[in-house]
PDB file of C-alpha atoms and ligand atoms in Angstrom:
ATOM      1  CA  MET Y 172      -0.054   0.200  -0.030  1.00  0.00           C
ATOM      2  CA  MET Y 173       2.844   2.275   0.887  1.00  0.00           C
ATOM      3  CA  ASP Y 174       4.745   3.571  -2.007  1.00  0.00           C
ATOM      4  CA  ARG Y 175       4.997   6.979  -0.731  1.00  0.00           C
ATOM      5  CA  SER Y 176       6.743   8.525   1.983  1.00  0.00           C
ATOM      6  CA  LEU Y 177       5.342   8.779   5.344  1.00  0.00           C
ATOM      7  CA  ILE Y 178       6.126  10.718   8.357  1.00  0.00           C
ATOM      8  CA  PHE Y 179       5.406   9.054  11.789  1.00  0.00           C
ATOM      9  CA  ALA Y 180       5.889  11.807  14.582  1.00  0.00           C
ATOM     10  CA  ALA Y 181       5.789  11.009  18.227  1.00  0.00           C
ATOM     11  CA  ASN Y 182       4.723  13.961  20.716  1.00  0.00           C
ATOM     12  CA  TRP Y 183       5.669  12.687  24.360  1.00  0.00           C
ATOM     13  CA  LYS Y 184       4.067  15.636  25.633  1.00  0.00           C
ATOM     14  CA  MET Y 185       5.036  16.002  29.386  1.00  0.00           C
ATOM     15  CA  ASN Y 186       6.131  12.494  29.581  1.00  0.00           C
ATOM     16  CA  LEU Y 187       9.609  10.716  29.552  1.00  0.00           C
ATOM     17  CA  GLY Y 188      12.513  12.118  31.384  1.00  0.00           C
ATOM     18  CA  PRO Y 189      16.041  11.972  30.050  1.00  0.00           C
ATOM     19  CA  THR Y 190      16.964   8.624  31.850  1.00  0.00           C
ATOM     20  CA  GLU Y 191      13.454   7.337  30.358  1.00  0.00           C
ATOM     21  CA  ALA Y 192      14.206   8.725  26.931  1.00  0.00           C
ATOM     22  CA  ARG Y 193      17.644   6.952  26.852  1.00  0.00           C
ATOM     23  CA  ARG Y 194      16.027   3.762  28.110  1.00  0.00           C
ATOM     24  CA  TYR Y 195      13.121   4.253  25.371  1.00  0.00           C
ATOM     25  CA  ALA Y 196      15.731   4.985  22.594  1.00  0.00           C
ATOM     26  CA  GLU Y 197      17.711   1.564  23.384  1.00  0.00           C
ATOM     27  CA  ARG Y 198      14.706  -0.320  23.130  1.00  0.00           C
ATOM     28  CA  PHE Y 199      13.190   1.530  20.198  1.00  0.00           C
ATOM     29  CA  LEU Y 200      16.504   1.383  18.100  1.00  0.00           C
ATOM     30  CA  SER Y 201      16.741  -2.599  18.850  1.00  0.00           C
ATOM     31  CA  LEU Y 202      13.328  -3.017  17.402  1.00  0.00           C
ATOM     32  CA  THR Y 203      13.601  -0.836  14.036  1.00  0.00           C
ATOM     33  CA  SER Y 204      15.681  -0.171  11.255  1.00  0.00           C
ATOM     34  CA  PRO Y 205      15.807   2.630   8.837  1.00  0.00           C
ATOM     35  CA  ILE Y 206      13.324   2.235   5.693  1.00  0.00           C
ATOM     36  CA  LYS Y 207      13.765   4.708   2.986  1.00  0.00           C
ATOM     37  CA  SER Y 208       9.985   5.596   2.677  1.00  0.00           C
ATOM     38  CA  ARG Y 209       9.378   6.316   6.429  1.00  0.00           C
ATOM     39  CA  SER Y 210      10.833   9.297   8.596  1.00  0.00           C
ATOM     40  CA  LEU Y 211      10.548   8.909  12.362  1.00  0.00           C
ATOM     41  CA  TRP Y 212      10.127  11.895  14.206  1.00  0.00           C
ATOM     42  CA  PHE Y 213      10.192  12.463  17.939  1.00  0.00           C
ATOM     43  CA  PHE Y 214       8.995  15.616  20.378  1.00  0.00           C
ATOM     44  CA  PRO Y 215      10.199  14.755  23.678  1.00  0.00           C
ATOM     45  CA  PRO Y 216      10.056  17.112  26.635  1.00  0.00           C
ATOM     46  CA  ALA Y 217      12.917  20.173  26.294  1.00  0.00           C
ATOM     47  CA  VAL Y 218      14.865  18.429  28.967  1.00  0.00           C
ATOM     48  CA  SER Y 219      14.963  14.990  27.484  1.00  0.00           C
ATOM     49  CA  LEU Y 220      16.163  16.526  23.733  1.00  0.00           C
ATOM     50  CA  GLY Y 221      19.721  16.052  24.181  1.00  0.00           C
ATOM     51  CA  ALA Y 222      19.804  12.826  25.844  1.00  0.00           C
ATOM     52  CA  LEU Y 223      17.487  11.469  23.061  1.00  0.00           C
ATOM     53  CA  CYS Y 224      19.688  12.969  20.562  1.00  0.00           C
ATOM     54  CA  GLU Y 225      22.738  11.409  21.857  1.00  0.00           C
ATOM     55  CA  ALA Y 226      21.159   8.120  22.209  1.00  0.00           C
ATOM     56  CA  THR Y 227      19.832   8.055  18.792  1.00  0.00           C
ATOM     57  CA  ARG Y 228      23.038   9.454  16.926  1.00  0.00           C
ATOM     58  CA  GLY Y 229      23.607   7.706  13.564  1.00  0.00           C
ATOM     59  CA  ARG Y 230      20.150   6.577  12.608  1.00  0.00           C
ATOM     60  CA  ALA Y 231      19.472   9.109   9.755  1.00  0.00           C
ATOM     61  CA  ASP Y 232      15.975   8.395   9.909  1.00  0.00           C
ATOM     62  CA  LEU Y 233      15.115   9.702  13.095  1.00  0.00           C
ATOM     63  CA  ARG Y 234      14.653  13.542  13.675  1.00  0.00           C
ATOM     64  CA  ILE Y 235      14.218  15.140  16.871  1.00  0.00           C
ATOM     65  CA  GLY Y 236      12.249  18.406  17.578  1.00  0.00           C
ATOM     66  CA  MET Y 237      11.263  20.581  20.314  1.00  0.00           C
ATOM     67  CA  GLN Y 238       7.458  20.818  21.397  1.00  0.00           C
ATOM     68  CA  ASN Y 239       7.687  24.404  21.875  1.00  0.00           C
ATOM     69  CA  VAL Y 240      10.305  27.355  21.304  1.00  0.00           C
ATOM     70  CA  HIS Y 241      10.569  30.864  21.315  1.00  0.00           C
ATOM     71  CA  TRP Y 242      10.874  32.923  18.183  1.00  0.00           C
ATOM     72  CA  GLU Y 243      13.570  35.158  19.598  1.00  0.00           C
ATOM     73  CA  PRO Y 244      17.307  33.815  19.582  1.00  0.00           C
ATOM     74  CA  LYS Y 245      17.853  34.903  23.079  1.00  0.00           C
ATOM     75  CA  GLY Y 246      16.672  37.173  25.895  1.00  0.00           C
ATOM     76  CA  ALA Y 247      14.757  37.855  28.788  1.00  0.00           C
ATOM     77  CA  PHE Y 248      12.172  35.125  28.358  1.00  0.00           C
ATOM     78  CA  THR Y 249      11.967  33.142  31.444  1.00  0.00           C
ATOM     79  CA  GLY Y 250      10.942  29.491  30.732  1.00  0.00           C
ATOM     80  CA  GLU Y 251      11.490  29.748  26.838  1.00  0.00           C
ATOM     81  CA  THR Y 252      14.058  27.886  24.599  1.00  0.00           C
ATOM     82  CA  SER Y 253      15.384  29.623  21.597  1.00  0.00           C
ATOM     83  CA  ILE Y 254      15.485  27.998  18.268  1.00  0.00           C
ATOM     84  CA  PRO Y 255      19.207  28.153  18.136  1.00  0.00           C
ATOM     85  CA  MET Y 256      19.707  26.721  21.600  1.00  0.00           C
ATOM     86  CA  ALA Y 257      17.242  23.827  20.668  1.00  0.00           C
ATOM     87  CA  MET Y 258      19.565  23.120  17.593  1.00  0.00           C
ATOM     88  CA  GLU Y 259      22.623  23.286  19.530  1.00  0.00           C
ATOM     89  CA  ALA Y 260      21.173  20.656  21.489  1.00  0.00           C
ATOM     90  CA  GLY Y 261      20.330  18.337  18.297  1.00  0.00           C
ATOM     91  CA  ALA Y 262      16.803  19.601  17.372  1.00  0.00           C
ATOM     92  CA  GLY Y 263      15.970  19.373  13.734  1.00  0.00           C
ATOM     93  CA  ALA Y 264      12.107  20.307  13.885  1.00  0.00           C
ATOM     94  CA  ILE Y 265       9.555  22.302  16.045  1.00  0.00           C
ATOM     95  CA  LEU Y 266       6.072  21.826  16.713  1.00  0.00           C
ATOM     96  CA  ALA Y 267       4.235  25.346  16.469  1.00  0.00           C
ATOM     97  CA  GLY Y 268       0.559  25.705  17.341  1.00  0.00           C
ATOM     98  CA  HIS Y 269      -0.122  22.283  19.003  1.00  0.00           C
ATOM     99  CA  SER Y 270      -3.598  22.796  20.174  1.00  0.00           C
ATOM    100  CA  GLU Y 271      -2.675  22.111  24.006  1.00  0.00           C
ATOM    101  CA  ARG Y 272      -0.014  25.209  23.670  1.00  0.00           C
ATOM    102  CA  ARG Y 273      -3.024  27.061  21.997  1.00  0.00           C
ATOM    103  CA  GLN Y 274      -5.582  26.148  24.652  1.00  0.00           C
ATOM    104  CA  LEU Y 275      -3.789  25.810  27.728  1.00  0.00           C
ATOM    105  CA  PHE Y 276      -0.807  28.225  27.381  1.00  0.00           C
ATOM    106  CA  GLY Y 277      -2.310  30.963  25.064  1.00  0.00           C
ATOM    107  CA  GLU Y 278      -0.292  30.371  21.903  1.00  0.00           C
ATOM    108  CA  THR Y 279      -2.250  32.504  19.453  1.00  0.00           C
ATOM    109  CA  ASP Y 280      -2.236  32.401  15.532  1.00  0.00           C
ATOM    110  CA  GLU Y 281       0.157  35.386  15.432  1.00  0.00           C
ATOM    111  CA  TYR Y 282       2.918  33.175  17.932  1.00  0.00           C
ATOM    112  CA  VAL Y 283       2.552  30.185  15.630  1.00  0.00           C
ATOM    113  CA  ALA Y 284       3.428  32.151  12.507  1.00  0.00           C
ATOM    114  CA  ARG Y 285       6.368  33.850  14.236  1.00  0.00           C
ATOM    115  CA  LYS Y 286       7.735  30.557  15.367  1.00  0.00           C
ATOM    116  CA  THR Y 287       7.172  29.050  12.079  1.00  0.00           C
ATOM    117  CA  LYS Y 288       8.945  31.982  10.260  1.00  0.00           C
ATOM    118  CA  ALA Y 289      11.648  31.853  12.606  1.00  0.00           C
ATOM    119  CA  ALA Y 290      12.174  28.113  12.457  1.00  0.00           C
ATOM    120  CA  LEU Y 291      12.466  28.509   8.699  1.00  0.00           C
ATOM    121  CA  ASN Y 292      14.817  31.271   8.881  1.00  0.00           C
ATOM    122  CA  LEU Y 293      17.034  29.181  11.052  1.00  0.00           C
ATOM    123  CA  GLY Y 294      16.793  26.039   9.131  1.00  0.00           C
ATOM    124  CA  VAL Y 295      14.730  23.779  11.108  1.00  0.00           C
ATOM    125  CA  THR Y 296      11.454  22.334  10.031  1.00  0.00           C
ATOM    126  CA  PRO Y 297       8.305  23.537  11.551  1.00  0.00           C
ATOM    127  CA  LEU Y 298       5.535  21.134  12.281  1.00  0.00           C
ATOM    128  CA  VAL Y 299       2.567  23.470  12.215  1.00  0.00           C
ATOM    129  CA  CYS Y 300      -0.752  22.058  13.963  1.00  0.00           C
ATOM    130  CA  VAL Y 301      -4.217  23.294  13.281  1.00  0.00           C
ATOM    131  CA  GLY Y 302      -7.618  21.872  14.317  1.00  0.00           C
ATOM    132  CA  GLU Y 303     -11.055  22.690  15.527  1.00  0.00           C
ATOM    133  CA  THR Y 304     -12.688  22.106  19.026  1.00  0.00           C
ATOM    134  CA  LEU Y 305     -15.707  19.918  19.317  1.00  0.00           C
ATOM    135  CA  GLY Y 306     -17.807  23.178  19.791  1.00  0.00           C
ATOM    136  CA  GLU Y 307     -16.554  24.521  16.505  1.00  0.00           C
ATOM    137  CA  ARG Y 308     -16.788  21.596  14.719  1.00  0.00           C
ATOM    138  CA  ASP Y 309     -20.890  21.348  16.011  1.00  0.00           C
ATOM    139  CA  GLY Y 310     -21.246  24.836  15.052  1.00  0.00           C
ATOM    140  CA  GLY Y 311     -20.260  24.039  11.652  1.00  0.00           C
ATOM    141  CA  ARG Y 312     -17.057  26.402  11.846  1.00  0.00           C
ATOM    142  CA  THR Y 313     -14.325  23.848  11.073  1.00  0.00           C
ATOM    143  CA  GLU Y 314     -13.523  25.455   7.959  1.00  0.00           C
ATOM    144  CA  SER Y 315     -13.468  29.088   9.126  1.00  0.00           C
ATOM    145  CA  VAL Y 316     -11.430  28.167  12.030  1.00  0.00           C
ATOM    146  CA  ILE Y 317      -8.781  26.250  10.273  1.00  0.00           C
ATOM    147  CA  VAL Y 318      -8.394  29.123   7.571  1.00  0.00           C
ATOM    148  CA  ARG Y 319      -8.288  31.690  10.918  1.00  0.00           C
ATOM    149  CA  GLN Y 320      -5.283  29.457  12.067  1.00  0.00           C
ATOM    150  CA  LEU Y 321      -3.588  29.207   8.786  1.00  0.00           C
ATOM    151  CA  THR Y 322      -3.707  32.756   7.643  1.00  0.00           C
ATOM    152  CA  PRO Y 323      -1.186  34.477   9.701  1.00  0.00           C
ATOM    153  CA  VAL Y 324       1.324  31.718   8.818  1.00  0.00           C
ATOM    154  CA  VAL Y 325       0.460  31.893   5.162  1.00  0.00           C
ATOM    155  CA  ASP Y 326       1.052  35.970   5.508  1.00  0.00           C
ATOM    156  CA  ALA Y 327       4.403  35.448   7.214  1.00  0.00           C
ATOM    157  CA  LEU Y 328       5.945  32.936   4.675  1.00  0.00           C
ATOM    158  CA  GLU Y 329       6.975  33.186   0.945  1.00  0.00           C
ATOM    159  CA  PRO Y 330       5.392  30.677  -1.170  1.00  0.00           C
ATOM    160  CA  ALA Y 331       8.781  29.017  -1.681  1.00  0.00           C
ATOM    161  CA  GLU Y 332       9.163  28.378   1.869  1.00  0.00           C
ATOM    162  CA  TRP Y 333       6.377  26.100   2.193  1.00  0.00           C
ATOM    163  CA  ASN Y 334       8.488  23.444   0.722  1.00  0.00           C
ATOM    164  CA  ARG Y 335      10.235  23.145   4.031  1.00  0.00           C
ATOM    165  CA  VAL Y 336       6.771  23.349   6.310  1.00  0.00           C
ATOM    166  CA  VAL Y 337       4.926  20.078   7.460  1.00  0.00           C
ATOM    167  CA  LEU Y 338       1.305  20.537   8.506  1.00  0.00           C
ATOM    168  CA  ALA Y 339      -0.591  18.454  11.228  1.00  0.00           C
ATOM    169  CA  TYR Y 340      -4.502  18.237  11.232  1.00  0.00           C
ATOM    170  CA  GLU Y 341      -5.199  17.448  14.713  1.00  0.00           C
ATOM    171  CA  PRO Y 342      -8.947  17.965  15.579  1.00  0.00           C
ATOM    172  CA  VAL Y 343      -9.142  18.933  19.298  1.00  0.00           C
ATOM    173  CA  TRP Y 344     -11.909  16.755  20.048  1.00  0.00           C
ATOM    174  CA  ALA Y 345      -9.968  13.741  18.845  1.00  0.00           C
ATOM    175  CA  ILE Y 346      -6.772  14.148  21.084  1.00  0.00           C
ATOM    176  CA  GLY Y 347      -6.476  11.944  24.084  1.00  0.00           C
ATOM    177  CA  THR Y 348     -10.104  11.156  23.939  1.00  0.00           C
ATOM    178  CA  GLY Y 349      -9.808   7.584  22.039  1.00  0.00           C
ATOM    179  CA  LYS Y 350     -12.146   9.262  19.490  1.00  0.00           C
ATOM    180  CA  ASN Y 351     -10.287   9.602  16.203  1.00  0.00           C
ATOM    181  CA  ALA Y 352     -11.472  11.134  13.008  1.00  0.00           C
ATOM    182  CA  THR Y 353     -12.819   9.030  10.504  1.00  0.00           C
ATOM    183  CA  PRO Y 354     -10.410   8.512   7.577  1.00  0.00           C
ATOM    184  CA  ASP Y 355     -13.202  10.198   5.418  1.00  0.00           C
ATOM    185  CA  ASP Y 356     -13.163  13.262   7.899  1.00  0.00           C
ATOM    186  CA  ALA Y 357      -9.404  13.553   7.995  1.00  0.00           C
ATOM    187  CA  ALA Y 358      -9.148  13.304   4.183  1.00  0.00           C
ATOM    188  CA  GLN Y 359     -11.629  15.757   3.657  1.00  0.00           C
ATOM    189  CA  ILE Y 360      -9.833  18.494   6.110  1.00  0.00           C
ATOM    190  CA  HIS Y 361      -6.419  17.780   4.328  1.00  0.00           C
ATOM    191  CA  GLU Y 362      -8.080  18.558   1.164  1.00  0.00           C
ATOM    192  CA  LEU Y 363      -9.489  21.632   2.476  1.00  0.00           C
ATOM    193  CA  ILE Y 364      -6.297  22.887   4.024  1.00  0.00           C
ATOM    194  CA  ARG Y 365      -4.472  22.214   0.500  1.00  0.00           C
ATOM    195  CA  MET Y 366      -7.162  24.038  -1.372  1.00  0.00           C
ATOM    196  CA  GLU Y 367      -6.762  26.784   1.095  1.00  0.00           C
ATOM    197  CA  LEU Y 368      -2.774  26.993   0.459  1.00  0.00           C
ATOM    198  CA  GLY Y 369      -3.471  26.589  -3.254  1.00  0.00           C
ATOM    199  CA  ARG Y 370      -5.689  29.863  -2.953  1.00  0.00           C
ATOM    200  CA  ASN Y 371      -3.005  31.789  -1.390  1.00  0.00           C
ATOM    201  CA  GLY Y 372      -0.352  30.723  -4.111  1.00  0.00           C
ATOM    202  CA  VAL Y 373       1.525  27.923  -2.400  1.00  0.00           C
ATOM    203  CA  ALA Y 374       2.257  25.718  -5.356  1.00  0.00           C
ATOM    204  CA  VAL Y 375       3.995  22.967  -3.480  1.00  0.00           C
ATOM    205  CA  ARG Y 376       2.349  19.874  -2.158  1.00  0.00           C
ATOM    206  CA  VAL Y 377       2.893  20.594   1.864  1.00  0.00           C
ATOM    207  CA  PRO Y 378       2.796  16.905   3.494  1.00  0.00           C
ATOM    208  CA  ILE Y 379       0.069  16.668   6.157  1.00  0.00           C
ATOM    209  CA  LEU Y 380      -0.120  14.570   9.074  1.00  0.00           C
ATOM    210  CA  TYR Y 381      -3.183  13.574  11.181  1.00  0.00           C
ATOM    211  CA  GLY Y 382      -3.294  13.418  14.778  1.00  0.00           C
ATOM    212  CA  GLY Y 383      -5.837  12.611  17.336  1.00  0.00           C
ATOM    213  CA  SER Y 384      -6.002   8.927  19.002  1.00  0.00           C
ATOM    214  CA  VAL Y 385      -3.963   7.358  16.183  1.00  0.00           C
ATOM    215  CA  ASN Y 386      -2.920   3.950  17.543  1.00  0.00           C
ATOM    216  CA  SER Y 387      -2.235   0.503  15.969  1.00  0.00           C
ATOM    217  CA  GLY Y 388      -5.759  -0.273  15.486  1.00  0.00           C
ATOM    218  CA  ASN Y 389      -6.773   2.704  13.200  1.00  0.00           C
ATOM    219  CA  VAL Y 390      -3.351   3.896  11.760  1.00  0.00           C
ATOM    220  CA  LEU Y 391      -3.790   1.612   8.266  1.00  0.00           C
ATOM    221  CA  SER Y 392      -7.095   2.808   7.650  1.00  0.00           C
ATOM    222  CA  LEU Y 393      -6.021   6.418   8.035  1.00  0.00           C
ATOM    223  CA  LEU Y 394      -2.956   6.049   6.194  1.00  0.00           C
ATOM    224  CA  ALA Y 395      -4.939   4.303   3.516  1.00  0.00           C
ATOM    225  CA  ARG Y 396      -5.969   7.850   2.322  1.00  0.00           C
ATOM    226  CA  PRO Y 397      -3.484   9.388  -0.027  1.00  0.00           C
ATOM    227  CA  GLN Y 398      -4.555  12.663   1.571  1.00  0.00           C
ATOM    228  CA  LEU Y 399      -2.605  11.778   4.661  1.00  0.00           C
ATOM    229  CA  ASP Y 400       1.316  11.871   4.451  1.00  0.00           C
ATOM    230  CA  GLY Y 401       1.715  10.516   8.152  1.00  0.00           C
ATOM    231  CA  VAL Y 402       0.603  10.700  11.720  1.00  0.00           C
ATOM    232  CA  LEU Y 403       1.278  12.993  14.936  1.00  0.00           C
ATOM    233  CA  VAL Y 404       0.732  10.541  17.801  1.00  0.00           C
ATOM    234  CA  GLY Y 405       0.596  11.275  21.589  1.00  0.00           C
ATOM    235  CA  GLY Y 406      -0.531   8.591  23.994  1.00  0.00           C
ATOM    236  CA  ALA Y 407       0.391   5.478  21.395  1.00  0.00           C
ATOM    237  CA  SER Y 408       3.893   6.847  21.146  1.00  0.00           C
ATOM    238  CA  LEU Y 409       4.881   6.464  24.608  1.00  0.00           C
ATOM    239  CA  ASP Y 410       6.137   2.982  25.046  1.00  0.00           C
ATOM    240  CA  PRO Y 411       8.762   1.818  22.431  1.00  0.00           C
ATOM    241  CA  GLU Y 412       7.373  -1.704  21.945  1.00  0.00           C
ATOM    242  CA  GLY Y 413       3.861  -0.336  20.777  1.00  0.00           C
ATOM    243  CA  TRP Y 414       5.527   2.533  18.764  1.00  0.00           C
ATOM    244  CA  ALA Y 415       7.793   0.226  16.917  1.00  0.00           C
ATOM    245  CA  GLU Y 416       4.909  -1.945  16.115  1.00  0.00           C
ATOM    246  CA  LEU Y 417       2.721   0.908  15.146  1.00  0.00           C
ATOM    247  CA  VAL Y 418       5.545   2.605  12.627  1.00  0.00           C
ATOM    248  CA  GLY Y 419       6.127  -0.895  11.171  1.00  0.00           C
ATOM    249  CA  LEU Y 420       2.639  -1.829  10.311  1.00  0.00           C
ATOM    250  CA  SER Y 421       2.491   0.402   6.969  1.00  0.00           C
TER     251      SER Y 421
HETATM  252  P1  13P B  62      -3.208  11.325  21.014  1.00  0.00           P
HETATM  253  O1  13P B  62      -2.689  10.353  20.049  1.00  0.00           O
HETATM  254  O2  13P B  62      -2.747  11.072  22.684  1.00  0.00           O
HETATM  255  O3  13P B  62      -4.567  11.553  20.910  1.00  0.00           O
HETATM  256  O4  13P B  62      -2.545  12.879  21.030  1.00  0.00           O
HETATM  257  C1  13P B  62      -2.569  13.411  19.784  1.00  0.00           C
HETATM  258  C2  13P B  62      -1.657  14.879  19.773  1.00  0.00           C
HETATM  259  O5  13P B  62      -1.814  15.741  20.525  1.00  0.00           O
HETATM  260  C3  13P B  62      -0.222  14.516  19.005  1.00  0.00           C
HETATM  261  O6  13P B  62       0.259  15.723  19.073  1.00  0.00           O
END
C-alpha cells in the first residue's frame, strides 16, 4: 500500500525524562531499522532532547524536535527555549500551534506564525498544527477555524518556503479522547487545507499529518487515504514496543 513517503511523529508531551528517554531509545532502536520511505520524528520534553539525540545518533531516519520554542534567539523570556539553543542540543524540527499550547498556554495564531517563520529562517522544520474544537465542529465552523489558524502563517511565509513546512491536522476533540476522526473526515480536511494553501499561491504539495487518538488499530485505515502523509501521535507513542509496532505496520 505504502509506496509514498510517510512521517510518523511521536509527541511525548510532558512524559519521559532524560533517563527514560535513553532507555526508550535503546529499546526502540533495537526494534526498528531505517526504511527509505519512512521518517520517524520524536518530540520529547525539552529536558530530554539532548539525551534522546545522543542516544539515537547515527540513525538518519530519525529527527528529534522541540515541542515548543520562542521565536527570539535569546533574551529575557523566562521559561522559554530559543531555536538556536534547541539546534545546538540537536533539534531538527519544532512543533508550532499544538492545540494544548493554544488552549492551555495562550499560543495565538500570531505566535504560531512567528515561530514558524523563525524556524524556517534558522533551518529547522516547522510542524504546524491546526484543528477545531468540538464546539467549533458542531457549530459548523471547522473550515473557518482552520482558515483563521492558517492565515497568519500564510501571510508570514513566502510561497517557496512552504516546501520546508509540514502541517498536522489535529482535531481537538480527537486528542487523547480515544475518538479519532474517520479516514473520510481527515481526508476531507486535508483537502480543504491544501485548497486553502493553493488559493494563497502555495504551489508545492505540503505534507499533512493527521493526529488525534491514532493507534495500531486505526493507523492503517487512516494512512490508506492518499491525502494523509503520516501521523502525529501522543499516547500511543509513549512505549517503545507499541510505537515500534505502529510504525512497522505500514
Ligand atoms: P493522542 O495521540 O494521545 O490523541 O495525542 C495526539 C496529539 O496531540 C499529538 O500531538
